[in-house]
mmCIF file of C-alpha atoms in Angstrom:
data_model
loop_
_atom_site.group_PDB
_atom_site.id
_atom_site.type_symbol
_atom_site.label_atom_id
_atom_site.label_comp_id
_atom_site.label_asym_id
_atom_site.label_seq_id
_atom_site.Cartn_x
_atom_site.Cartn_y
_atom_site.Cartn_z
ATOM 1 C CA MET A 3 -34.634 -46.349 5.616
ATOM 2 C CA ASP A 4 -33.759 -42.788 6.371
ATOM 3 C CA SER A 5 -31.607 -41.131 3.749
ATOM 4 C CA PRO A 6 -28.117 -40.208 4.966
ATOM 5 C CA ARG A 7 -27.717 -36.724 6.296
ATOM 6 C CA PRO A 8 -25.610 -34.482 4.056
ATOM 7 C CA ALA A 9 -22.097 -33.858 5.342
ATOM 8 C CA THR A 10 -21.653 -30.492 6.975
ATOM 9 C CA THR A 11 -18.569 -28.333 6.640
ATOM 10 C CA PRO A 12 -17.259 -27.146 9.985
ATOM 11 C CA ALA A 13 -17.456 -23.409 10.426
ATOM 12 C CA PRO A 14 -14.037 -21.763 10.139
ATOM 13 C CA THR A 15 -12.395 -20.998 13.441
ATOM 14 C CA PRO A 16 -12.353 -17.238 13.987
ATOM 15 C CA PRO A 17 -8.863 -15.762 14.463
ATOM 16 C CA VAL A 18 -7.682 -15.198 18.004
ATOM 17 C CA ARG A 19 -7.898 -11.529 18.920
ATOM 18 C CA ARG A 20 -4.615 -10.445 20.451
ATOM 19 C CA ARG A 21 -4.933 -7.996 23.323
ATOM 20 C CA VAL A 22 -2.518 -5.098 22.832
ATOM 21 C CA GLY A 23 -1.172 -2.333 25.044
ATOM 22 C CA LEU A 24 0.461 0.683 23.405
ATOM 23 C CA VAL A 25 3.056 2.806 25.202
ATOM 24 C CA GLY A 26 3.570 6.249 23.670
ATOM 25 C CA LEU A 27 0.767 7.828 21.666
ATOM 26 C CA GLY A 28 2.780 10.415 19.784
ATOM 27 C CA SER A 29 2.779 10.602 15.981
ATOM 28 C CA ILE A 30 4.258 7.116 15.514
ATOM 29 C CA GLY A 31 2.001 5.651 18.198
ATOM 30 C CA VAL A 32 -0.985 7.082 16.336
ATOM 31 C CA THR A 33 0.263 5.305 13.205
ATOM 32 C CA HIS A 34 0.246 1.991 15.061
ATOM 33 C CA ALA A 35 -3.206 2.621 16.530
ATOM 34 C CA ARG A 36 -4.649 3.365 13.085
ATOM 35 C CA VAL A 37 -3.106 0.245 11.562
ATOM 36 C CA LEU A 38 -4.368 -1.907 14.437
ATOM 37 C CA ALA A 39 -7.861 -0.506 13.839
ATOM 38 C CA GLU A 40 -7.684 -1.904 10.300
ATOM 39 C CA LEU A 41 -6.827 -5.317 11.808
ATOM 40 C CA ARG A 42 -9.457 -5.253 14.541
ATOM 41 C CA SER A 43 -10.736 -8.739 13.677
ATOM 42 C CA GLU A 44 -7.402 -10.023 15.018
ATOM 43 C CA VAL A 45 -6.378 -7.427 17.598
ATOM 44 C CA GLU A 46 -7.921 -5.330 20.332
ATOM 45 C CA LEU A 47 -6.152 -2.212 21.545
ATOM 46 C CA VAL A 48 -6.942 -2.432 25.237
ATOM 47 C CA VAL A 49 -4.885 0.286 26.888
ATOM 48 C CA VAL A 50 -2.607 3.180 25.886
ATOM 49 C CA SER A 51 -0.309 5.696 27.532
ATOM 50 C CA GLY A 52 0.431 9.239 26.424
ATOM 51 C CA GLY A 53 -1.374 11.351 23.864
ATOM 52 C CA ALA A 54 -3.514 13.180 26.402
ATOM 53 C CA GLY A 55 -5.083 15.351 23.701
ATOM 54 C CA THR A 56 -5.718 12.483 21.301
ATOM 55 C CA ASP A 57 -9.277 11.204 20.858
ATOM 56 C CA LEU A 58 -9.076 7.413 21.012
ATOM 57 C CA ALA A 59 -12.466 7.110 19.328
ATOM 58 C CA GLU A 60 -11.102 8.938 16.270
ATOM 59 C CA LEU A 61 -8.357 6.337 16.080
ATOM 60 C CA GLY A 62 -10.954 3.569 16.095
ATOM 61 C CA TRP A 63 -10.589 2.519 19.734
ATOM 62 C CA PRO A 64 -13.318 4.213 21.822
ATOM 63 C CA GLN A 65 -13.218 1.439 24.439
ATOM 64 C CA ALA A 66 -9.469 1.663 25.074
ATOM 65 C CA THR A 67 -8.420 2.986 28.467
ATOM 66 C CA ARG A 68 -5.390 4.966 29.566
ATOM 67 C CA ALA A 69 -2.731 3.917 32.037
ATOM 68 C CA ASP A 70 0.844 4.692 33.009
ATOM 69 C CA PRO A 71 3.575 2.926 31.011
ATOM 70 C CA ALA A 72 4.727 0.915 34.048
ATOM 71 C CA GLU A 73 1.237 -0.539 34.464
ATOM 72 C CA ILE A 74 0.934 -1.447 30.777
ATOM 73 C CA LEU A 75 4.321 -3.178 30.733
ATOM 74 C CA THR A 76 3.332 -5.556 33.518
ATOM 75 C CA ARG A 77 -0.360 -6.199 32.804
ATOM 76 C CA CYS A 78 -0.968 -9.936 32.670
ATOM 77 C CA ASP A 79 -4.020 -9.684 30.374
ATOM 78 C CA LEU A 80 -2.052 -8.448 27.348
ATOM 79 C CA ASP A 81 -0.602 -10.583 24.552
ATOM 80 C CA LEU A 82 1.506 -7.821 23.033
ATOM 81 C CA VAL A 83 3.029 -4.544 24.135
ATOM 82 C CA VAL A 84 3.865 -1.918 21.497
ATOM 83 C CA LEU A 85 6.602 0.545 22.461
ATOM 84 C CA CYS A 86 6.493 3.903 20.670
ATOM 85 C CA GLY A 87 8.047 6.224 23.240
ATOM 86 C CA PRO A 88 11.302 8.203 22.983
ATOM 87 C CA THR A 89 14.350 6.212 21.904
ATOM 88 C CA PRO A 90 15.946 6.126 25.407
ATOM 89 C CA THR A 91 12.911 4.195 26.695
ATOM 90 C CA HIS A 92 13.031 1.404 24.112
ATOM 91 C CA ALA A 93 15.543 -0.921 25.768
ATOM 92 C CA PRO A 94 14.405 -0.649 29.413
ATOM 93 C CA GLN A 95 10.735 -0.955 28.486
ATOM 94 C CA THR A 96 11.380 -3.930 26.188
ATOM 95 C CA LEU A 97 13.230 -5.725 28.980
ATOM 96 C CA ALA A 98 10.464 -4.931 31.481
ATOM 97 C CA ALA A 99 7.788 -6.273 29.145
ATOM 98 C CA LEU A 100 9.728 -9.461 28.389
ATOM 99 C CA ARG A 101 10.302 -10.098 32.087
ATOM 100 C CA ALA A 102 6.566 -9.702 32.630
ATOM 101 C CA GLY A 103 5.906 -12.364 29.983
ATOM 102 C CA ARG A 104 4.752 -10.115 27.141
ATOM 103 C CA ASN A 105 5.603 -10.260 23.444
ATOM 104 C CA VAL A 106 6.983 -6.921 22.237
ATOM 105 C CA VAL A 107 6.789 -4.764 19.137
ATOM 106 C CA VAL A 108 9.257 -1.891 19.483
ATOM 107 C CA GLU A 109 9.881 1.099 17.254
ATOM 108 C CA LYS A 110 13.372 1.713 15.875
ATOM 109 C CA PRO A 111 16.025 1.507 17.156
ATOM 110 C CA LEU A 112 15.973 -1.432 19.548
ATOM 111 C CA ALA A 113 18.469 0.207 21.934
ATOM 112 C CA LEU A 114 21.009 2.991 22.242
ATOM 113 C CA ASP A 115 23.993 0.660 22.543
ATOM 114 C CA VAL A 116 25.022 -2.852 21.572
ATOM 115 C CA ALA A 117 25.188 -4.209 25.121
ATOM 116 C CA ALA A 118 21.572 -3.289 25.814
ATOM 117 C CA ALA A 119 20.460 -4.721 22.465
ATOM 118 C CA GLN A 120 22.243 -7.991 23.194
ATOM 119 C CA GLU A 121 20.690 -8.169 26.663
ATOM 120 C CA ILE A 122 17.250 -7.904 25.058
ATOM 121 C CA ALA A 123 18.103 -10.641 22.566
ATOM 122 C CA TRP A 124 19.253 -12.946 25.378
ATOM 123 C CA GLU A 125 16.098 -12.251 27.391
ATOM 124 C CA ALA A 126 13.897 -12.960 24.369
ATOM 125 C CA VAL A 127 15.606 -16.301 23.745
ATOM 126 C CA GLN A 128 15.398 -17.320 27.389
ATOM 127 C CA SER A 129 11.713 -16.427 27.644
ATOM 128 C CA GLY A 130 10.677 -17.792 24.258
ATOM 129 C CA LEU A 131 8.848 -14.526 23.538
ATOM 130 C CA MET A 132 8.723 -12.459 20.369
ATOM 131 C CA VAL A 133 10.504 -9.150 19.923
ATOM 132 C CA SER A 134 9.900 -7.520 16.549
ATOM 133 C CA VAL A 135 11.667 -4.241 15.771
ATOM 134 C CA MET A 136 9.889 -1.951 13.345
ATOM 135 C CA ALA A 137 11.761 -1.988 10.045
ATOM 136 C CA GLN A 138 8.731 -1.633 7.825
ATOM 137 C CA ARG A 139 10.695 -0.521 4.755
ATOM 138 C CA ARG A 140 11.907 -4.115 4.371
ATOM 139 C CA LEU A 141 8.359 -5.336 3.830
ATOM 140 C CA GLU A 142 7.508 -2.980 0.990
ATOM 141 C CA PRO A 143 7.012 -5.170 -2.111
ATOM 142 C CA GLN A 144 9.748 -3.658 -4.274
ATOM 143 C CA HIS A 145 12.305 -4.137 -1.485
ATOM 144 C CA LEU A 146 11.248 -7.752 -0.873
ATOM 145 C CA ASP A 147 11.585 -8.492 -4.581
ATOM 146 C CA ILE A 148 15.042 -6.912 -4.823
ATOM 147 C CA LYS A 149 16.248 -8.740 -1.705
ATOM 148 C CA ARG A 150 15.083 -12.131 -2.986
ATOM 149 C CA ARG A 151 16.785 -11.629 -6.348
ATOM 150 C CA LEU A 152 19.979 -10.256 -4.825
ATOM 151 C CA ASP A 153 20.254 -13.285 -2.547
ATOM 152 C CA ALA A 154 19.628 -15.606 -5.500
ATOM 153 C CA GLY A 155 22.396 -13.927 -7.522
ATOM 154 C CA LYS A 156 19.975 -12.758 -10.228
ATOM 155 C CA LEU A 157 20.949 -9.076 -10.019
ATOM 156 C CA GLY A 158 24.704 -9.531 -10.245
ATOM 157 C CA ARG A 159 27.396 -9.227 -7.604
ATOM 158 C CA PRO A 160 26.923 -6.158 -5.355
ATOM 159 C CA LEU A 161 29.727 -3.634 -5.754
ATOM 160 C CA LEU A 162 28.519 -0.391 -4.183
ATOM 161 C CA GLY A 163 25.561 0.719 -2.089
ATOM 162 C CA GLU A 164 24.740 4.385 -1.511
ATOM 163 C CA THR A 165 22.046 5.926 0.658
ATOM 164 C CA PHE A 166 21.276 9.622 0.999
ATOM 165 C CA VAL A 167 18.813 10.901 3.596
ATOM 166 C CA HIS A 168 18.579 14.642 2.923
ATOM 167 C CA TRP A 169 15.809 15.677 5.297
ATOM 168 C CA HIS A 170 14.905 18.828 7.168
ATOM 169 C CA ARG A 171 13.841 19.301 10.775
ATOM 170 C CA ASP A 172 13.526 22.806 12.212
ATOM 171 C CA ASP A 173 14.626 23.886 15.677
ATOM 172 C CA ALA A 174 11.029 23.640 16.914
ATOM 173 C CA TYR A 175 11.147 19.887 16.252
ATOM 174 C CA TYR A 176 14.072 19.542 18.654
ATOM 175 C CA ARG A 177 12.619 21.914 21.244
ATOM 176 C CA HIS A 178 9.386 19.908 21.308
ATOM 177 C CA ALA A 179 11.172 16.834 22.698
ATOM 178 C CA SER A 180 14.603 17.522 24.143
ATOM 179 C CA TRP A 181 15.884 13.936 23.683
ATOM 180 C CA ARG A 182 15.823 14.442 19.899
ATOM 181 C CA GLY A 183 18.667 16.939 20.163
ATOM 182 C CA ARG A 184 20.977 14.892 22.397
ATOM 183 C CA GLN A 185 23.490 12.383 21.082
ATOM 184 C CA GLU A 186 23.379 10.262 24.224
ATOM 185 C CA SER A 187 19.611 9.907 23.790
ATOM 186 C CA GLY A 188 19.733 8.724 20.190
ATOM 187 C CA GLY A 189 18.637 12.032 18.738
ATOM 188 C CA GLY A 190 21.138 12.442 15.896
ATOM 189 C CA SER A 191 20.287 12.196 12.206
ATOM 190 C CA VAL A 192 21.838 8.726 11.906
ATOM 191 C CA MET A 193 19.917 7.001 14.687
ATOM 192 C CA ASN A 194 16.658 8.930 14.534
ATOM 193 C CA GLN A 195 16.158 9.642 10.816
ATOM 194 C CA ALA A 196 18.492 7.589 8.588
ATOM 195 C CA VAL A 197 18.061 4.350 10.550
ATOM 196 C CA HIS A 198 15.567 2.825 8.096
ATOM 197 C CA ASN A 199 17.758 3.397 5.037
ATOM 198 C CA ILE A 200 20.852 2.218 6.905
ATOM 199 C CA ASP A 201 18.929 -0.909 7.897
ATOM 200 C CA LEU A 202 17.887 -1.456 4.254
ATOM 201 C CA LEU A 203 21.465 -1.029 3.020
ATOM 202 C CA ARG A 204 22.760 -3.606 5.506
ATOM 203 C CA TRP A 205 19.862 -5.941 4.687
ATOM 204 C CA PHE A 206 20.590 -5.749 0.953
ATOM 205 C CA LEU A 207 24.399 -5.960 1.095
ATOM 206 C CA GLY A 208 25.036 -8.155 4.134
ATOM 207 C CA ALA A 209 27.310 -7.839 7.124
ATOM 208 C CA PRO A 210 29.501 -4.709 7.399
ATOM 209 C CA VAL A 211 33.050 -5.310 8.603
ATOM 210 C CA GLU A 212 34.588 -1.800 8.566
ATOM 211 C CA VAL A 213 33.177 1.694 9.072
ATOM 212 C CA THR A 214 34.644 5.201 8.789
ATOM 213 C CA ALA A 215 32.684 8.414 9.391
ATOM 214 C CA GLN A 216 32.648 12.159 9.952
ATOM 215 C CA SER A 217 29.824 14.124 11.543
ATOM 216 C CA ALA A 218 28.934 17.673 12.554
ATOM 217 C CA THR A 219 26.094 19.912 13.715
ATOM 218 C CA LEU A 220 25.723 22.322 10.823
ATOM 219 C CA GLY A 221 22.174 23.609 10.603
ATOM 220 C CA HIS A 222 20.692 23.874 14.089
ATOM 221 C CA ASP A 223 20.956 26.095 17.131
ATOM 222 C CA PRO A 224 23.527 24.476 19.460
ATOM 223 C CA SER A 225 21.340 25.371 22.419
ATOM 224 C CA VAL A 226 18.650 22.950 21.196
ATOM 225 C CA MET A 227 20.774 20.386 19.387
ATOM 226 C CA SER A 228 24.034 18.983 20.687
ATOM 227 C CA ALA A 229 23.714 15.828 18.555
ATOM 228 C CA GLU A 230 25.024 15.622 15.000
ATOM 229 C CA ASP A 231 22.623 16.740 12.302
ATOM 230 C CA THR A 232 24.861 15.690 9.398
ATOM 231 C CA THR A 233 26.964 12.550 8.928
ATOM 232 C CA VAL A 234 28.933 10.984 6.099
ATOM 233 C CA ALA A 235 30.066 7.363 6.551
ATOM 234 C CA THR A 236 31.755 4.736 4.397
ATOM 235 C CA LEU A 237 31.247 1.008 4.822
ATOM 236 C CA ARG A 238 33.039 -2.154 3.732
ATOM 237 C CA PHE A 239 30.950 -5.321 3.671
ATOM 238 C CA VAL A 240 32.086 -8.892 4.192
ATOM 239 C CA SER A 241 31.390 -9.549 0.505
ATOM 240 C CA GLY A 242 33.938 -6.885 -0.460
ATOM 241 C CA ALA A 243 31.255 -4.411 -1.568
ATOM 242 C CA LEU A 244 31.567 -0.812 -0.408
ATOM 243 C CA GLY A 245 28.894 1.564 0.869
ATOM 244 C CA VAL A 246 28.229 5.245 1.506
ATOM 245 C CA VAL A 247 25.770 6.694 4.035
ATOM 246 C CA VAL A 248 24.907 10.411 4.043
ATOM 247 C CA SER A 249 22.339 11.662 6.547
ATOM 248 C CA SER A 250 21.220 15.151 7.446
ATOM 249 C CA THR A 251 18.318 17.016 9.006
ATOM 250 C CA ALA A 252 19.926 20.367 8.154
ATOM 251 C CA VAL A 253 19.246 20.592 4.414
ATOM 252 C CA ARG A 254 16.339 22.465 2.852
ATOM 253 C CA PRO A 255 13.709 21.784 1.779
ATOM 254 C CA GLY A 256 14.204 18.055 2.407
ATOM 255 C CA ASP A 257 14.016 15.324 -0.224
ATOM 256 C CA PRO A 258 12.804 11.706 -0.235
ATOM 257 C CA ALA A 259 15.478 9.316 1.004
ATOM 258 C CA ARG A 260 17.391 7.612 -1.793
ATOM 259 C CA LEU A 261 19.186 4.290 -2.011
ATOM 260 C CA THR A 262 21.258 3.076 -4.968
ATOM 261 C CA LEU A 263 22.598 -0.433 -5.542
ATOM 262 C CA ARG A 264 25.335 -0.875 -8.141
ATOM 263 C CA THR A 265 26.127 -4.460 -9.079
ATOM 264 C CA SER A 266 28.324 -6.231 -11.600
ATOM 265 C CA THR A 267 25.435 -6.208 -14.081
ATOM 266 C CA GLY A 268 23.726 -2.851 -13.551
ATOM 267 C CA THR A 269 22.193 -0.206 -11.297
ATOM 268 C CA ILE A 270 19.014 0.148 -9.228
ATOM 269 C CA GLU A 271 17.913 3.484 -7.782
ATOM 270 C CA LEU A 272 15.168 3.821 -5.190
ATOM 271 C CA ALA A 273 13.565 7.087 -4.065
ATOM 272 C CA HIS A 274 11.619 6.116 -0.956
ATOM 273 C CA ASP A 275 8.890 3.795 -2.305
ATOM 274 C CA LYS A 276 9.618 4.239 -6.024
ATOM 275 C CA VAL A 277 12.072 2.445 -8.293
ATOM 276 C CA THR A 278 13.394 5.454 -10.219
ATOM 277 C CA ARG A 279 16.050 3.586 -12.190
ATOM 278 C CA TRP A 280 16.250 -0.065 -13.202
ATOM 279 C CA ASP A 281 19.253 -0.492 -15.474
ATOM 280 C CA LEU A 282 19.817 -4.265 -15.507
ATOM 281 C CA PRO A 283 19.772 -5.573 -19.086
ATOM 282 C CA GLY A 284 17.388 -8.479 -19.533
ATOM 283 C CA VAL A 285 16.122 -8.349 -15.935
ATOM 284 C CA PRO A 286 12.542 -7.114 -15.414
ATOM 285 C CA PRO A 287 11.868 -4.597 -12.627
ATOM 286 C CA PRO A 288 9.797 -5.547 -9.572
ATOM 287 C CA PRO A 289 6.098 -6.017 -10.387
ATOM 288 C CA GLY A 290 3.556 -3.752 -8.793
ATOM 289 C CA THR A 291 5.909 -0.903 -7.862
ATOM 290 C CA PRO A 292 3.695 1.935 -6.563
ATOM 291 C CA PRO A 293 3.077 4.626 -9.196
ATOM 292 C CA GLU A 294 4.249 8.158 -8.515
ATOM 293 C CA GLY A 295 2.556 9.598 -5.458
ATOM 294 C CA THR A 296 0.625 6.479 -4.418
ATOM 295 C CA GLY A 297 3.086 4.860 -2.019
ATOM 296 C CA PRO A 298 3.869 5.853 1.557
ATOM 297 C CA ALA A 299 4.915 9.455 2.117
ATOM 298 C CA SER A 300 8.605 10.029 2.747
ATOM 299 C CA GLY A 301 8.707 12.105 5.941
ATOM 300 C CA ALA A 302 11.429 14.261 4.358
ATOM 301 C CA GLN A 303 9.947 17.473 5.744
ATOM 302 C CA ASN A 304 7.180 16.277 8.077
ATOM 303 C CA PRO A 305 8.052 13.438 10.498
ATOM 304 C CA ALA A 306 4.388 12.416 10.758
ATOM 305 C CA ALA A 307 3.979 12.015 6.979
ATOM 306 C CA ILE A 308 5.065 8.413 6.584
ATOM 307 C CA GLY A 309 1.833 6.672 5.597
ATOM 308 C CA LEU A 310 0.511 3.362 6.904
ATOM 309 C CA ALA A 311 1.479 0.814 4.239
ATOM 310 C CA GLY A 312 4.797 -0.318 5.694
ATOM 311 C CA HIS A 313 3.491 -0.595 9.238
ATOM 312 C CA ARG A 314 0.432 -2.442 7.935
ATOM 313 C CA ALA A 315 2.629 -5.005 6.170
ATOM 314 C CA GLN A 316 4.827 -5.571 9.215
ATOM 315 C CA TRP A 317 1.842 -5.898 11.561
ATOM 316 C CA ARG A 318 0.332 -8.442 9.157
ATOM 317 C CA ASP A 319 3.554 -10.466 9.418
ATOM 318 C CA ILE A 320 3.700 -10.130 13.229
ATOM 319 C CA LEU A 321 0.175 -11.469 13.677
ATOM 320 C CA ASP A 322 0.813 -14.288 11.219
ATOM 321 C CA ALA A 323 4.038 -15.174 13.043
ATOM 322 C CA LEU A 324 2.206 -15.421 16.369
ATOM 323 C CA ARG A 325 -0.505 -17.601 14.837
ATOM 324 C CA GLU A 326 1.989 -19.844 13.045
ATOM 325 C CA ASP A 327 4.429 -19.959 15.982
ATOM 326 C CA ARG A 328 7.369 -18.743 13.898
ATOM 327 C CA PRO A 329 9.813 -15.838 14.134
ATOM 328 C CA PRO A 330 8.642 -12.567 12.567
ATOM 329 C CA ALA A 331 10.242 -11.266 9.380
ATOM 330 C CA VAL A 332 12.108 -8.661 11.466
ATOM 331 C CA ASP A 333 13.152 -10.169 14.772
ATOM 332 C CA VAL A 334 15.317 -9.176 17.709
ATOM 333 C CA THR A 335 18.498 -10.369 15.957
ATOM 334 C CA ASP A 336 17.857 -7.917 13.123
ATOM 335 C CA GLY A 337 17.470 -5.165 15.699
ATOM 336 C CA VAL A 338 20.809 -6.016 17.302
ATOM 337 C CA LYS A 339 22.627 -5.991 13.954
ATOM 338 C CA THR A 340 21.292 -2.574 13.028
ATOM 339 C CA VAL A 341 22.195 -1.119 16.440
ATOM 340 C CA ARG A 342 25.720 -2.506 16.019
ATOM 341 C CA LEU A 343 26.103 -0.653 12.706
ATOM 342 C CA LEU A 344 24.607 2.596 14.022
ATOM 343 C CA CYS A 345 26.982 2.569 16.990
ATOM 344 C CA ALA A 346 29.942 1.808 14.738
ATOM 345 C CA ILE A 347 29.155 4.887 12.639
ATOM 346 C CA TYR A 348 29.004 7.075 15.756
ATOM 347 C CA SER A 349 32.205 5.590 17.155
ATOM 348 C CA ALA A 350 34.073 6.134 13.883
ATOM 349 C CA ALA A 351 32.908 9.755 13.728
ATOM 350 C CA ALA A 352 33.846 10.410 17.352
ATOM 351 C CA THR A 353 37.329 8.889 17.144
ATOM 352 C CA GLY A 354 38.294 9.642 13.562
ATOM 353 C CA ARG A 355 39.348 6.012 13.225
ATOM 354 C CA ALA A 356 38.045 3.099 11.223
ATOM 355 C CA VAL A 357 35.901 0.745 13.322
ATOM 356 C CA GLN A 358 36.310 -2.962 12.661
ATOM 357 C CA LEU A 359 33.236 -5.141 13.070
ATOM 358 C CA HIS A 360 33.332 -8.880 13.517
ATOM 359 C CA PRO A 361 31.298 -10.674 10.858
ATOM 360 C CA GLU A 362 27.723 -11.179 12.005
ATOM 361 C CA PRO A 363 26.709 -14.702 13.040
#
């Protein structure tokens, strides 16, 4: 009698490679292209727009082709479209991609106003497609750890949150792309620079219900910048906690963004990727916090110097979410909530009145 054949283990199924189109190959688009190159076993960057002087081979994608944004948004052979163009293009391009049946990854912010953000959210729900807004700071390990413990009540009751984004951008930065200097295009320091720290503050402390603010253009030539370059805002959260937001692109030389959380049991201070103060008796700090100088760069003086770690972590989550058929860690609803807060800050500064926000669903 023949001896039984040994059982064989099925070969693992290789991951599906998602076909990606990238719109906008400026500095942030280059960041996405480099991260996608690290994930090439799961993605293929098929087509890009913009960045005429950029060598696609140096970014790891020698086979990628170039096309106009309108063509990329409607191509039926793409699984994902990544939108990295100027802020005014985010909402219309996201809607166009959704209506063409594409999942979307869009750089911050989702839209310039709440109505447009809500329209995108409705379209995403109706189509059953993914929209993930880049909020990569949330996925840095120290921030994930703090969020989990805050939500579990292990860090005390939040009392006060403070974020300070003291950055510098020269006039040449605003001349290079005129939308950056216009309020109506989302070019102010709140929407274009402080958005990530404002998003983190709301994520940590919950829904804001009242906002006051003052803003001014203090450090730039009015002929190149009509938007605010400096804003101070105060927030009241549904929990009763208070918050302070200070943003500027007028201060020299520019420092890493800071965020401080003060709770009923102690204080946490964050300077970009580093936990610089952990004063919570009996509570250990987050494990694995990056040592000095090893985490992502801050972008305080150079907008291109932001590193890849945060984008890498969010792209890892996006690809896992598609494979597992679940929402991403940062979805379209998160994008809407952040736009609502950004617009409330601008409205409060413009009117000199407190803006009341309905509690978030």
